[in-house]
PDB file of C-alpha atoms in Angstrom:
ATOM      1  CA  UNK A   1       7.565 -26.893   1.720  1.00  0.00           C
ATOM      2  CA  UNK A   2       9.856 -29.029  -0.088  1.00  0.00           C
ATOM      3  CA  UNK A   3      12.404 -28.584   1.987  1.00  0.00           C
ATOM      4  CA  UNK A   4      14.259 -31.471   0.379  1.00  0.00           C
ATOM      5  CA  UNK A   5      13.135 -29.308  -3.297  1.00  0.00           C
ATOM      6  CA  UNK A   6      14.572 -26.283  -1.789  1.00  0.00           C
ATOM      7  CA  UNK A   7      17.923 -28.510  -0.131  1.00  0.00           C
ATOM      8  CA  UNK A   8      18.781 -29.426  -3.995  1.00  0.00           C
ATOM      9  CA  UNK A   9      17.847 -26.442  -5.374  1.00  0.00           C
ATOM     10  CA  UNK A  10      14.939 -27.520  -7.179  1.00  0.00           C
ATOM     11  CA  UNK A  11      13.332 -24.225  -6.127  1.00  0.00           C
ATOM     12  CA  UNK A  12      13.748 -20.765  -7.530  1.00  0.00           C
ATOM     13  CA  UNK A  13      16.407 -18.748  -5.503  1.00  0.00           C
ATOM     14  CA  UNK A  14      13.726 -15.670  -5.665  1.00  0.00           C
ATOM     15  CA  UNK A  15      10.634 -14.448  -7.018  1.00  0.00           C
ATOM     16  CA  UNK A  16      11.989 -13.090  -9.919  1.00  0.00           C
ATOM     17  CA  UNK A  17      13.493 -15.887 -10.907  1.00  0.00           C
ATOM     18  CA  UNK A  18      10.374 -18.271  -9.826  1.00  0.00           C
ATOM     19  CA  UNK A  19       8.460 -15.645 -12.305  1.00  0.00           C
ATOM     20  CA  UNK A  20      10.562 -16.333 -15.043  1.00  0.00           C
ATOM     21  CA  UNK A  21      10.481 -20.112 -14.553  1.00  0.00           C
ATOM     22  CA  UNK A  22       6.537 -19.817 -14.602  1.00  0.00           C
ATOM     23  CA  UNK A  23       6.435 -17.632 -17.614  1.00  0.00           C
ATOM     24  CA  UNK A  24       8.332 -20.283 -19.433  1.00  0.00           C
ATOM     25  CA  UNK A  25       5.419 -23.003 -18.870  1.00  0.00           C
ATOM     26  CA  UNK A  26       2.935 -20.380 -20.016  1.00  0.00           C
ATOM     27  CA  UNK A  27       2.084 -18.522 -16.702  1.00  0.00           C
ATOM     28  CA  UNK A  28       2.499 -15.040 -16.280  1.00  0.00           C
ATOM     29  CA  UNK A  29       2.494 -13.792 -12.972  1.00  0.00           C
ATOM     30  CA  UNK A  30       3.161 -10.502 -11.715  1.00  0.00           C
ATOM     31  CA  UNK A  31       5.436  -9.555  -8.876  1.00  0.00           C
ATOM     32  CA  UNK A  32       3.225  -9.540  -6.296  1.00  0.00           C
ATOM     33  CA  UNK A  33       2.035 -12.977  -7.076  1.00  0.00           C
ATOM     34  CA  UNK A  34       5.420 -14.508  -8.279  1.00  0.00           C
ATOM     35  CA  UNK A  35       7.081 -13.363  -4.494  1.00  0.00           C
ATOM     36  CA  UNK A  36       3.970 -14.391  -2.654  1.00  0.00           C
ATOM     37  CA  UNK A  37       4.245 -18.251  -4.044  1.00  0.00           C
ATOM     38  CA  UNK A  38       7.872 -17.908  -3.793  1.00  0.00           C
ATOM     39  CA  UNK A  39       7.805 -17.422  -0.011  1.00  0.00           C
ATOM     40  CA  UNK A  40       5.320 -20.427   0.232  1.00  0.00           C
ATOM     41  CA  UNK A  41       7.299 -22.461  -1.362  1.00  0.00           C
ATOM     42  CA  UNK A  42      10.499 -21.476   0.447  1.00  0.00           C
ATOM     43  CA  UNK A  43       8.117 -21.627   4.148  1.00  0.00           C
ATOM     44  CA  UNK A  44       6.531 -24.096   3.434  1.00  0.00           C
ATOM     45  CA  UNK A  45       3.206 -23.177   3.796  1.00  0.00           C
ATOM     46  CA  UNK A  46       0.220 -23.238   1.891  1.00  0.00           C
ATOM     47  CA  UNK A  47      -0.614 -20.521  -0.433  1.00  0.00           C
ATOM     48  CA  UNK A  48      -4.072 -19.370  -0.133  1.00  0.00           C
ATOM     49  CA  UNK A  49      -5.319 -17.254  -3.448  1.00  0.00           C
ATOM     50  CA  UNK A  50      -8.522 -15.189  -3.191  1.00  0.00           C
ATOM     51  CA  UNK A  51      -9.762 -13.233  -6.139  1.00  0.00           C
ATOM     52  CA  UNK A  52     -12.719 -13.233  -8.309  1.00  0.00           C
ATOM     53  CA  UNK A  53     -13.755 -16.305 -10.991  1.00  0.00           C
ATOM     54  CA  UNK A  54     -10.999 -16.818 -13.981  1.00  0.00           C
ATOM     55  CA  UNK A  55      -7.795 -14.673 -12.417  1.00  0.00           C
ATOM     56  CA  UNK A  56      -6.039 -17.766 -12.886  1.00  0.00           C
ATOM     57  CA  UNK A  57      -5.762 -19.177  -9.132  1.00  0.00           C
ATOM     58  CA  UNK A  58      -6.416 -23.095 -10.505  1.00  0.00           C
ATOM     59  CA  UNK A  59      -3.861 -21.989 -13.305  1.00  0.00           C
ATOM     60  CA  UNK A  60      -0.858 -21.220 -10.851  1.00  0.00           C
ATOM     61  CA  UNK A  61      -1.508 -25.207  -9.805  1.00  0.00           C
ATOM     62  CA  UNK A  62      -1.030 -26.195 -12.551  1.00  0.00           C
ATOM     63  CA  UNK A  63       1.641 -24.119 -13.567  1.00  0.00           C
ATOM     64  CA  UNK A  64       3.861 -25.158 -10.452  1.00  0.00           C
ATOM     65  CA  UNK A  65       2.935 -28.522 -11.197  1.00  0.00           C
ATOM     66  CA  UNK A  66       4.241 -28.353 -14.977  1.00  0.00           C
ATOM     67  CA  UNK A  67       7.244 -26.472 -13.368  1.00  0.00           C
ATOM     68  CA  UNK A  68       7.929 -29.135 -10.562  1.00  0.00           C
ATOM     69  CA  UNK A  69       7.342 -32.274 -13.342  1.00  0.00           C
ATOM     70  CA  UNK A  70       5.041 -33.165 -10.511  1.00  0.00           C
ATOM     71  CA  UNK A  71       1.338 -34.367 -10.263  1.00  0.00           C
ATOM     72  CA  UNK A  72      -1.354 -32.014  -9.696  1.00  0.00           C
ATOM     73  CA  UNK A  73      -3.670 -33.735  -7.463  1.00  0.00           C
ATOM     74  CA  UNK A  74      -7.161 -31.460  -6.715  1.00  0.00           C
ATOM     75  CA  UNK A  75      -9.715 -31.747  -4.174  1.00  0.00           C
ATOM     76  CA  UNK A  76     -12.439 -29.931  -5.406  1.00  0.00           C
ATOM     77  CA  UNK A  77     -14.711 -28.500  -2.592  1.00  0.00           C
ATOM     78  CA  UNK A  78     -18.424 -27.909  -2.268  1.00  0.00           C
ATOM     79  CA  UNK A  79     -20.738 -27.997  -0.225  1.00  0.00           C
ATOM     80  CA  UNK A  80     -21.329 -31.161   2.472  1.00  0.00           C
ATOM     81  CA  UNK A  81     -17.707 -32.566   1.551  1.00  0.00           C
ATOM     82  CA  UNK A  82     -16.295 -34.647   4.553  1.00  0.00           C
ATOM     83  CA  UNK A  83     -13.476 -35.975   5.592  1.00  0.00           C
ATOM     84  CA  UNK A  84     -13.647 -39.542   3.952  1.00  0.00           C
ATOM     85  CA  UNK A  85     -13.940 -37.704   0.766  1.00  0.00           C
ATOM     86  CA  UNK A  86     -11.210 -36.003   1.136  1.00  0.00           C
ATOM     87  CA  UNK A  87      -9.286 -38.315   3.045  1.00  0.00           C
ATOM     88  CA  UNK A  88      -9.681 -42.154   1.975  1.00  0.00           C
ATOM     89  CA  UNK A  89     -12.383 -44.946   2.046  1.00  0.00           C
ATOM     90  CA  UNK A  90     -12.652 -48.290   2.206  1.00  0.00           C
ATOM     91  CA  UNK A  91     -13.319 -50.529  -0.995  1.00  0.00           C
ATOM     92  CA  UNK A  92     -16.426 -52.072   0.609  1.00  0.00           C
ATOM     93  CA  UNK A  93     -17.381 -54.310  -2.600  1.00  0.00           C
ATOM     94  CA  UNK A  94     -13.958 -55.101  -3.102  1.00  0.00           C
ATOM     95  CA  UNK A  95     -14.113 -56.329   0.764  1.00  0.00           C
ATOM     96  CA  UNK A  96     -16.906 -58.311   0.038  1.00  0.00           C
ATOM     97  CA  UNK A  97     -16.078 -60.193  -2.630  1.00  0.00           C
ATOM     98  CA  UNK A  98     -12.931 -60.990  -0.939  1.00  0.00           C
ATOM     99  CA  UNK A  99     -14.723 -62.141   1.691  1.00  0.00           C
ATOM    100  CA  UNK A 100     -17.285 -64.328  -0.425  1.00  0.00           C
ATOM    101  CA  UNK A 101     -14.084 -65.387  -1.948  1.00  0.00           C
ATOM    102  CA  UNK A 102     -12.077 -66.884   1.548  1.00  0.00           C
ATOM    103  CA  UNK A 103     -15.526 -68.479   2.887  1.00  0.00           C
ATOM    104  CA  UNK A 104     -15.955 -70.430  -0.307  1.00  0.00           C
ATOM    105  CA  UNK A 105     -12.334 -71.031  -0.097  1.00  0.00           C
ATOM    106  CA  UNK A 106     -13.199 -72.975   3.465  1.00  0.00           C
ATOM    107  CA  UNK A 107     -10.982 -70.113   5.108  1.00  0.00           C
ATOM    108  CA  UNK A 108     -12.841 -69.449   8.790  1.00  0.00           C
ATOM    109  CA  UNK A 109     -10.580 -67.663  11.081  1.00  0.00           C
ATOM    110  CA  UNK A 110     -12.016 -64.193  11.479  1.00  0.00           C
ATOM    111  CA  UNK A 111      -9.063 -62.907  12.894  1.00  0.00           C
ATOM    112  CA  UNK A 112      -7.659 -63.744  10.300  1.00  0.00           C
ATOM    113  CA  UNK A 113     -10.016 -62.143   7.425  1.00  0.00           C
ATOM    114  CA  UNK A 114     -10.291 -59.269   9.696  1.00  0.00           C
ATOM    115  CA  UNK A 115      -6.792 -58.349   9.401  1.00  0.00           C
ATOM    116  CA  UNK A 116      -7.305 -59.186   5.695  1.00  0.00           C
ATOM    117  CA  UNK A 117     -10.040 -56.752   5.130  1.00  0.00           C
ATOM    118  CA  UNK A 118      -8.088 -53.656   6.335  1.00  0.00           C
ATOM    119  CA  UNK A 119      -4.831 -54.371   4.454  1.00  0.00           C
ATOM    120  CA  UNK A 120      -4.169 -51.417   2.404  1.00  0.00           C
ATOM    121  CA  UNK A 121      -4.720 -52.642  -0.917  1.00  0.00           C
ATOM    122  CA  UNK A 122      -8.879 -52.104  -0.149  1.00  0.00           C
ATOM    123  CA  UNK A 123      -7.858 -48.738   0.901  1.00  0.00           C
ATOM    124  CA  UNK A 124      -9.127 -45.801  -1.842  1.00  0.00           C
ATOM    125  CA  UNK A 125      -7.154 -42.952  -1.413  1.00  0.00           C
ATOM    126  CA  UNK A 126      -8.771 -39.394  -1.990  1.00  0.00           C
ATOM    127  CA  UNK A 127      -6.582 -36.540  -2.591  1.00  0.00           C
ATOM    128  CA  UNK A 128      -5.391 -35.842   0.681  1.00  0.00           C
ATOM    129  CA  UNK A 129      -4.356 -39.130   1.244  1.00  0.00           C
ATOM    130  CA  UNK A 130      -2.831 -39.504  -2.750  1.00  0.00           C
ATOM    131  CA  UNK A 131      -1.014 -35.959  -1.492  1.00  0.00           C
ATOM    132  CA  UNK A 132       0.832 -36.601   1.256  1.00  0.00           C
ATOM    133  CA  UNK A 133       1.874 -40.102  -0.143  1.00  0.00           C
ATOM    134  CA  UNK A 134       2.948 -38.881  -3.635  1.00  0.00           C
ATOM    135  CA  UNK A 135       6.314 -36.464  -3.491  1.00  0.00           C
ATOM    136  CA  UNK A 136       6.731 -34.706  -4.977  1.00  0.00           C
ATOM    137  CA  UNK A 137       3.134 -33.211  -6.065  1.00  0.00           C
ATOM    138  CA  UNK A 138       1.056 -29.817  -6.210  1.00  0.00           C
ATOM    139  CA  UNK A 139      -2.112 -30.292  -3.628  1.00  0.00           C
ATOM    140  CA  UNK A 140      -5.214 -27.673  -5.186  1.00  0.00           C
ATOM    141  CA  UNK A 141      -7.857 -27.188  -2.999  1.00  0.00           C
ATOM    142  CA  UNK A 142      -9.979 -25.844  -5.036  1.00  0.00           C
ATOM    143  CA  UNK A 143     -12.897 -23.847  -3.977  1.00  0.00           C
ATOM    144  CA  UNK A 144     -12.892 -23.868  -0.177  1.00  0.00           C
ATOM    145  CA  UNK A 145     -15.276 -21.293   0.348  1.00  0.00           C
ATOM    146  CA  UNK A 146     -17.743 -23.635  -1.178  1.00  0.00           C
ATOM    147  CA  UNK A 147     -16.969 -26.414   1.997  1.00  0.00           C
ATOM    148  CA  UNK A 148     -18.596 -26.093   5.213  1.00  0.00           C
ATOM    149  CA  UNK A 149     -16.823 -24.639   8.506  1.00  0.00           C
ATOM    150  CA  UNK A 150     -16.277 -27.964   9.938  1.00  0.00           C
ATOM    151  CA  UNK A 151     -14.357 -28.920   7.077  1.00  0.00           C
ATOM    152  CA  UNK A 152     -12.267 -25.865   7.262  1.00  0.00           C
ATOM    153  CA  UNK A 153     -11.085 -27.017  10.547  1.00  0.00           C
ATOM    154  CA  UNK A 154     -10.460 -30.626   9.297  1.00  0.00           C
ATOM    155  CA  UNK A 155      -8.290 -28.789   6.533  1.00  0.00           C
ATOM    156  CA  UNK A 156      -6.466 -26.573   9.037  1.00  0.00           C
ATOM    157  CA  UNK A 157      -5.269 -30.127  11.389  1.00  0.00           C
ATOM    158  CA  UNK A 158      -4.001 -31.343   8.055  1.00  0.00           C
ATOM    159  CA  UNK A 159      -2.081 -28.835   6.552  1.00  0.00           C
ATOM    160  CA  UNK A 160      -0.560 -28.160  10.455  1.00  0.00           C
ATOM    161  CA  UNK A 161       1.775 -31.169   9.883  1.00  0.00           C
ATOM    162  CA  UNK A 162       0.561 -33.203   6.766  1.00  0.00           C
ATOM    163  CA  UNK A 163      -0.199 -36.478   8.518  1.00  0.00           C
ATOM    164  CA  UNK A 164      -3.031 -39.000   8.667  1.00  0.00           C
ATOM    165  CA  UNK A 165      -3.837 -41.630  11.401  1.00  0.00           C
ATOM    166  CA  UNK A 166      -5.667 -44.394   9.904  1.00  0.00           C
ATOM    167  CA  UNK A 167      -6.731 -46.709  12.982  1.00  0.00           C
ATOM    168  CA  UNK A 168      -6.866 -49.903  10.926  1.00  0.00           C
ATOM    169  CA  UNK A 169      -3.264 -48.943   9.359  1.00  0.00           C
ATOM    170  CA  UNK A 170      -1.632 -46.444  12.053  1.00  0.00           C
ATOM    171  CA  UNK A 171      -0.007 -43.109  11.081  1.00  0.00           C
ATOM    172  CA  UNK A 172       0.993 -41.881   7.629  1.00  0.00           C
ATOM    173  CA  UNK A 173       3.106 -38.418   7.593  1.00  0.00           C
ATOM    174  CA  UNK A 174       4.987 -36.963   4.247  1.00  0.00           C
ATOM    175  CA  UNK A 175       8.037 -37.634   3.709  1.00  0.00           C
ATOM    176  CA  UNK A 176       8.436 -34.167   1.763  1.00  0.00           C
ATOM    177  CA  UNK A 177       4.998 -31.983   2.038  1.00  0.00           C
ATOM    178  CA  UNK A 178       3.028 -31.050  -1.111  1.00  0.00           C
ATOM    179  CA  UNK A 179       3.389 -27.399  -2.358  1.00  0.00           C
ATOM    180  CA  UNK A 180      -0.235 -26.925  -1.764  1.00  0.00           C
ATOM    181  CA  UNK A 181      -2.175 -23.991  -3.368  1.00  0.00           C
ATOM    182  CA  UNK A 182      -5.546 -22.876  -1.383  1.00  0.00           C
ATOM    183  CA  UNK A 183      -8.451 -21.205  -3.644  1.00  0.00           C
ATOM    184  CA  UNK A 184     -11.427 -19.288  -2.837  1.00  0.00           C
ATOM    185  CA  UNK A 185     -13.742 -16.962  -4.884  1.00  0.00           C
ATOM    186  CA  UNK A 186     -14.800 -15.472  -1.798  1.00  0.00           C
ATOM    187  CA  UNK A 187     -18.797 -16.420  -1.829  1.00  0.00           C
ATOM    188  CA  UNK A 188     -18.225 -16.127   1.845  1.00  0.00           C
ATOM    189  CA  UNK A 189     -15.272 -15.278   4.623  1.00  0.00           C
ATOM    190  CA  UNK A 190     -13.203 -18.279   5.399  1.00  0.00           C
ATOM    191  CA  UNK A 191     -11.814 -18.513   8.688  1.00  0.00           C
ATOM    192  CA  UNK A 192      -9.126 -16.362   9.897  1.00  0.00           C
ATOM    193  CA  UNK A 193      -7.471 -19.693  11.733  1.00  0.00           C
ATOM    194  CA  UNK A 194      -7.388 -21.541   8.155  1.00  0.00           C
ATOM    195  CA  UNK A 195      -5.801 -17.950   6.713  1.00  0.00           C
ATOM    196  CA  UNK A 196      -2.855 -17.318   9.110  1.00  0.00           C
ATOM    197  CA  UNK A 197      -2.038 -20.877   8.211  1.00  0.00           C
ATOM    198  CA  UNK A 198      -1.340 -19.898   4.990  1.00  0.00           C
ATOM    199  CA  UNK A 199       0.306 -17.263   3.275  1.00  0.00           C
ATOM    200  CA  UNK A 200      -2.515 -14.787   1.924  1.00  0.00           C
ATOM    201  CA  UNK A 201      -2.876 -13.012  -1.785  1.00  0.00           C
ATOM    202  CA  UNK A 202      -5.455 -11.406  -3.542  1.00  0.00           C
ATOM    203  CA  UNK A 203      -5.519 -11.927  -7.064  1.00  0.00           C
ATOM    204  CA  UNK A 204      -6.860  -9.623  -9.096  1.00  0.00           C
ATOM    205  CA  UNK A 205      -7.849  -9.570 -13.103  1.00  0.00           C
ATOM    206  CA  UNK A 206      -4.708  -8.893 -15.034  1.00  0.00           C
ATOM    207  CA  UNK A 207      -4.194  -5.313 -15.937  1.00  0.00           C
ATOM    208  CA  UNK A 208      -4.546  -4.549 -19.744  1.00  0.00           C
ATOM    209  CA  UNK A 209      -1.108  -5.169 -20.762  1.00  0.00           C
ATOM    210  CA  UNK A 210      -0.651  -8.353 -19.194  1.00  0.00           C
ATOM    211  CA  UNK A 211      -4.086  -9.866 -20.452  1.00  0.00           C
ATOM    212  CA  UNK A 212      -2.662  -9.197 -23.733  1.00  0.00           C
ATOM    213  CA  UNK A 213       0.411 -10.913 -23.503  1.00  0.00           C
ATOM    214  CA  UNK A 214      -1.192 -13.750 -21.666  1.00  0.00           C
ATOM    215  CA  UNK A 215      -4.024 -14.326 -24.973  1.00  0.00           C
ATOM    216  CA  UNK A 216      -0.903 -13.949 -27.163  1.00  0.00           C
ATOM    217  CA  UNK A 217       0.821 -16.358 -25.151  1.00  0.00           C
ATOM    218  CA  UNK A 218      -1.628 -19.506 -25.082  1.00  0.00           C
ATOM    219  CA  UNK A 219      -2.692 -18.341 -28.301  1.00  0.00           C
ATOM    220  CA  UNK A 220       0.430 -17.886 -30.264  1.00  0.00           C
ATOM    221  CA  UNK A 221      -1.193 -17.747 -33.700  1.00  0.00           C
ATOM    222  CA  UNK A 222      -3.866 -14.265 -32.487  1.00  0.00           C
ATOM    223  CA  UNK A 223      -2.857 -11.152 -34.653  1.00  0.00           C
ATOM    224  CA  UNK A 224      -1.662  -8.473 -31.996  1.00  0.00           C
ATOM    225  CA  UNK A 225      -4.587  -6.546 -33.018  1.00  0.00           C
ATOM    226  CA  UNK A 226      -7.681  -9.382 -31.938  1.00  0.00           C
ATOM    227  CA  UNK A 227      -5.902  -9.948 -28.728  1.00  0.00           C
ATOM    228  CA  UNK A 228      -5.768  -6.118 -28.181  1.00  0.00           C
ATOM    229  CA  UNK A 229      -9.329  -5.715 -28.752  1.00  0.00           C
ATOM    230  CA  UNK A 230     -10.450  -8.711 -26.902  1.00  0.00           C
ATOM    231  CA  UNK A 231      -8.378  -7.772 -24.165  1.00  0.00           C
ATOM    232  CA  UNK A 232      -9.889  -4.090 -24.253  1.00  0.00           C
ATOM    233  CA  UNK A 233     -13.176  -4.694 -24.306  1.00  0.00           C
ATOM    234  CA  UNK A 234     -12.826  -7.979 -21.356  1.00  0.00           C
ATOM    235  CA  UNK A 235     -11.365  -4.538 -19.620  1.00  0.00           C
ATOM    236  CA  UNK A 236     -14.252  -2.334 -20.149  1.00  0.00           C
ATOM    237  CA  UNK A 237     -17.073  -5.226 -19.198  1.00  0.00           C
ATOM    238  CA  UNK A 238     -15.442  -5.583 -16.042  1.00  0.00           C
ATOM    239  CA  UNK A 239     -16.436  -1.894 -15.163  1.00  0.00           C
ATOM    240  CA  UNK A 240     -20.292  -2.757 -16.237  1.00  0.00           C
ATOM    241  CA  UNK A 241     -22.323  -4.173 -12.980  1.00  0.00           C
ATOM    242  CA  UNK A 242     -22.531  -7.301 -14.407  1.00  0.00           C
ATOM    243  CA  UNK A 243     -23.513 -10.914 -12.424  1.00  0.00           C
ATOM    244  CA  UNK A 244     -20.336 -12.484 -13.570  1.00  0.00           C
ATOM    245  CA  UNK A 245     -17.521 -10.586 -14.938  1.00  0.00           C
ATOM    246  CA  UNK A 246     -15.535 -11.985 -17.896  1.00  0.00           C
ATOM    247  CA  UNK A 247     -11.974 -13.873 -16.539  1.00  0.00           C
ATOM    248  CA  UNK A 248      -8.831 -13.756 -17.849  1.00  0.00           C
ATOM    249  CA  UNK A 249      -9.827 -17.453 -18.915  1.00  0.00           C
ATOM    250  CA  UNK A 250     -12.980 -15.900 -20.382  1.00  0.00           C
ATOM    251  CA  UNK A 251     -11.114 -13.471 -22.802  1.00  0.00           C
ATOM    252  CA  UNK A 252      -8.609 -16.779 -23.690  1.00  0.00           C
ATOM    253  CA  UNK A 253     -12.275 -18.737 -24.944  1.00  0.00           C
ATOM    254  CA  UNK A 254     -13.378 -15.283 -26.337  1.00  0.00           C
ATOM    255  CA  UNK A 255     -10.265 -14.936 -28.708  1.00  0.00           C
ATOM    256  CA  UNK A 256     -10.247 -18.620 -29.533  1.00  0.00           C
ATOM    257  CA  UNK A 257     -14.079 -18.707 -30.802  1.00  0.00           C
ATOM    258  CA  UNK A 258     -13.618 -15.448 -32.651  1.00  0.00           C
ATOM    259  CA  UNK A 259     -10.651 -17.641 -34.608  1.00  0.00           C
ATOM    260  CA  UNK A 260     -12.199 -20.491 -34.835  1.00  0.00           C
ATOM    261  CA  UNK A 261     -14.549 -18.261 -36.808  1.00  0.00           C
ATOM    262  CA  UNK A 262     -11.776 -16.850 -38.933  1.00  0.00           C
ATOM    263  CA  UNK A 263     -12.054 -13.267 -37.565  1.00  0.00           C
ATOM    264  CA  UNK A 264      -8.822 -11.135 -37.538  1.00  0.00           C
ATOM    265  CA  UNK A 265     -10.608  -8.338 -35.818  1.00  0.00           C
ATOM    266  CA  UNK A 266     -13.290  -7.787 -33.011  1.00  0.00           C
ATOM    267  CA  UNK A 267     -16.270  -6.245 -35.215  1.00  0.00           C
ATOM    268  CA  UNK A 268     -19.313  -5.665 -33.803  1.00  0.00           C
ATOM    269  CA  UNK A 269     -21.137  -9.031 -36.039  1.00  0.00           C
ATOM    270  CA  UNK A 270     -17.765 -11.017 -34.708  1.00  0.00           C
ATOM    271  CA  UNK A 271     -18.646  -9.526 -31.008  1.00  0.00           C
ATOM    272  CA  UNK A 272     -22.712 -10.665 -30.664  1.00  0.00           C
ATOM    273  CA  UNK A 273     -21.642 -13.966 -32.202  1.00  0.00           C
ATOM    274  CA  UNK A 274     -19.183 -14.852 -29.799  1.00  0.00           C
ATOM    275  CA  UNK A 275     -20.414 -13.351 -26.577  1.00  0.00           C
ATOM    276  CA  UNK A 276     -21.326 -16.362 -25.284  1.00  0.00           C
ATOM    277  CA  UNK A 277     -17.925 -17.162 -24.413  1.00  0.00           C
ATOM    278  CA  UNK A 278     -17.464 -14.562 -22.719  1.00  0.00           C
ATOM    279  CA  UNK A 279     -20.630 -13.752 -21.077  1.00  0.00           C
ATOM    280  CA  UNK A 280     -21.666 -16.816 -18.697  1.00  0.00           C
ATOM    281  CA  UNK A 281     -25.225 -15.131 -17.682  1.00  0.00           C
ATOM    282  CA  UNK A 282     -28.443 -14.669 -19.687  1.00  0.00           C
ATOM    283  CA  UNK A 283     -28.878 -11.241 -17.627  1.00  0.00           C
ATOM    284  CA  UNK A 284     -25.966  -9.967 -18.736  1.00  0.00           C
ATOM    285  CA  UNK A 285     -26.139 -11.040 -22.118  1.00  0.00           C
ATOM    286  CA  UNK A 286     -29.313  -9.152 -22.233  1.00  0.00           C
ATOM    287  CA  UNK A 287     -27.914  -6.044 -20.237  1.00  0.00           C
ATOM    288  CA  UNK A 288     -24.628  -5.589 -22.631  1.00  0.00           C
ATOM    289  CA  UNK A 289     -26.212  -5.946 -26.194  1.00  0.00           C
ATOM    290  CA  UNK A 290     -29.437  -3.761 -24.615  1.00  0.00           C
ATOM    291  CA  UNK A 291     -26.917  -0.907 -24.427  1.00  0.00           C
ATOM    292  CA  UNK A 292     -25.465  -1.876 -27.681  1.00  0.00           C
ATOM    293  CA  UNK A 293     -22.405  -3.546 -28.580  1.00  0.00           C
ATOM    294  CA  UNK A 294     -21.636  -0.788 -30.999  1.00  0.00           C
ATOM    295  CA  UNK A 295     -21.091   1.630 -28.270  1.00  0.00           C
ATOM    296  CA  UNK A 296     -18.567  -1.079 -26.584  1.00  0.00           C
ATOM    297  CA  UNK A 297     -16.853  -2.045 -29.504  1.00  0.00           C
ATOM    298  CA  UNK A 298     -16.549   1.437 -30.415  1.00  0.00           C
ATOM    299  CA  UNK A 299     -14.645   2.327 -26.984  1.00  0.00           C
ATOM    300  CA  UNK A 300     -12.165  -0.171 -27.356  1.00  0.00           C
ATOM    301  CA  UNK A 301      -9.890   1.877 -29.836  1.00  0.00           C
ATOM    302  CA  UNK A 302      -8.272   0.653 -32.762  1.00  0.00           C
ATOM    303  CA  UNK A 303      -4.495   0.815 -33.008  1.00  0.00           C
TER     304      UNK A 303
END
């Protein structure tokens, strides 16, 4: 971690007070979650949040990052990713024209354009790199069940001590480590060697109560009522077998449509008109309004 954040006491003195701190950028985290980041922060060690599609792992990121006044810099995994995507390239048409550029100049020592073509400003820097050169920042990997295993164990020498050797530059280390936050939506296992790295939490959808308060809070101007309903019936699709369960996220888009459409309450017109922001599958589009969204809308309750 930041030990030079935690030194001058830019970091919460304990999780309640490191929930607090994210509740005030718009986060709100329970305890579990708020005392798991806190101890990463505090160890230094990556946090590594598993959990289902929209429980708001990419939103912690950005939430320390907003808290921190620090850059959020994300390396998005998927499938095939290597380490000079992750890591840095070379500006090879930059490197060319600057060559084209000495030879018409009459310059002709190669040693001497050699050492020219690996100076650092024809170095790109990918997020890794940007990372551990940028302090303080927020480092989201985002995704890394998508990446392949080799990859995994690239990521696990990097976030052992946060430092790159560059053989045409030499060694680059942090000067003060990224808080880094690890994602996965568990499509498959990651490795247990990438895990014990990190500290471990399972995220799961917000209960009831705290989905409401999380619409009302990025959506200030919802009627308590809408953002009750939405939240109740995001609560009872997650029990249906559906392919993809509606997010926390998902309920957000859900309340904003049904404003932007000047509803006040979740009717059952409001509801089939909408349900594409909440439903992200054309299977279980067809599965909920088969069964009839009178009978869901009718199980929500009305206060």
């Amino acid at each position: 971690m930041a030990v030079n954040a935690v030194s001058n006491g830019a970091v919460p003195d304990s999780p309640d007070t490191l929930q607090s701190r994210l509740e005030s950028v718009g986060y709100l985290a329970d305890t579990g979650l708020a005392t798991a980041a806190y101890l990463a922060i505090r160890m230094g060690r990556p946090l590594f949040l598993e959990g289902e599609a929209g429980v708001g792992k990419t939103a912690l990121a950005h939430a320390l990052a907003q808290l921190y006044d620090a850059p959020l810099i994300r390396l998005q995994c998927y499938e095939g990713i290597d380490a000079a995507q992750a890591l840095y390239d070379w500006d090879f048409p930059r490197q060319l024209l600057h060559l084209r550029a000495s030879e018409a100049a009459g310059i002709n020592d190669v040693k001497q354009l050699e050492g020219e073509l690996y100076d650092r400003r024809f170095l790109l820097a990918r997020p890794l790199l940007q990372a551990i050169e940028t302090s303080p920042s927020v480092l989201l990997i985002d995704e890394v069940d998508r990446a392949d295993d080799e990859f995994e164990a690239f990521l696990l020498e990097v976030l052992s001590d946060f430092t790159i050797s560059i053989p045409e530059l030499g060694t680059i280390k942090a000067i003060e480590p990224p808080i880094v936050v690890v994602t996965s939506n568990r499509t498959r296992e990651v490795h247990d060697a990438l895990k014990r790295r990190c500290l471990y939490h399972w995220l799961e959808h917000p209960a009831y109560d705290r989905e409401v308060a999380i619409i009302r809070r990025r959506l200030p101007e919802v009627t308590e009522r809408l953002a009750t309903e939405v939240a109740a019936a995001a609560q009872l699709l997650r029990l249906r077998d559906l392919l993809k369960p509606p997010g926390v996220a998902e309920s957000i888009d859900w309340t904003r449509a049904l404003l932007m459409l000047g509803a006040r309450t979740l009717d059952v017109d409001a509801a089939a008109r909408t349900l594409g922001a909440v439903l992200k599958y054309r299977e279980d589009t067809d599965r909920i309004t088969a069964e009839g969204l009178e009978s869901l809308i009718g199980s929500i309750g009305r206060g």
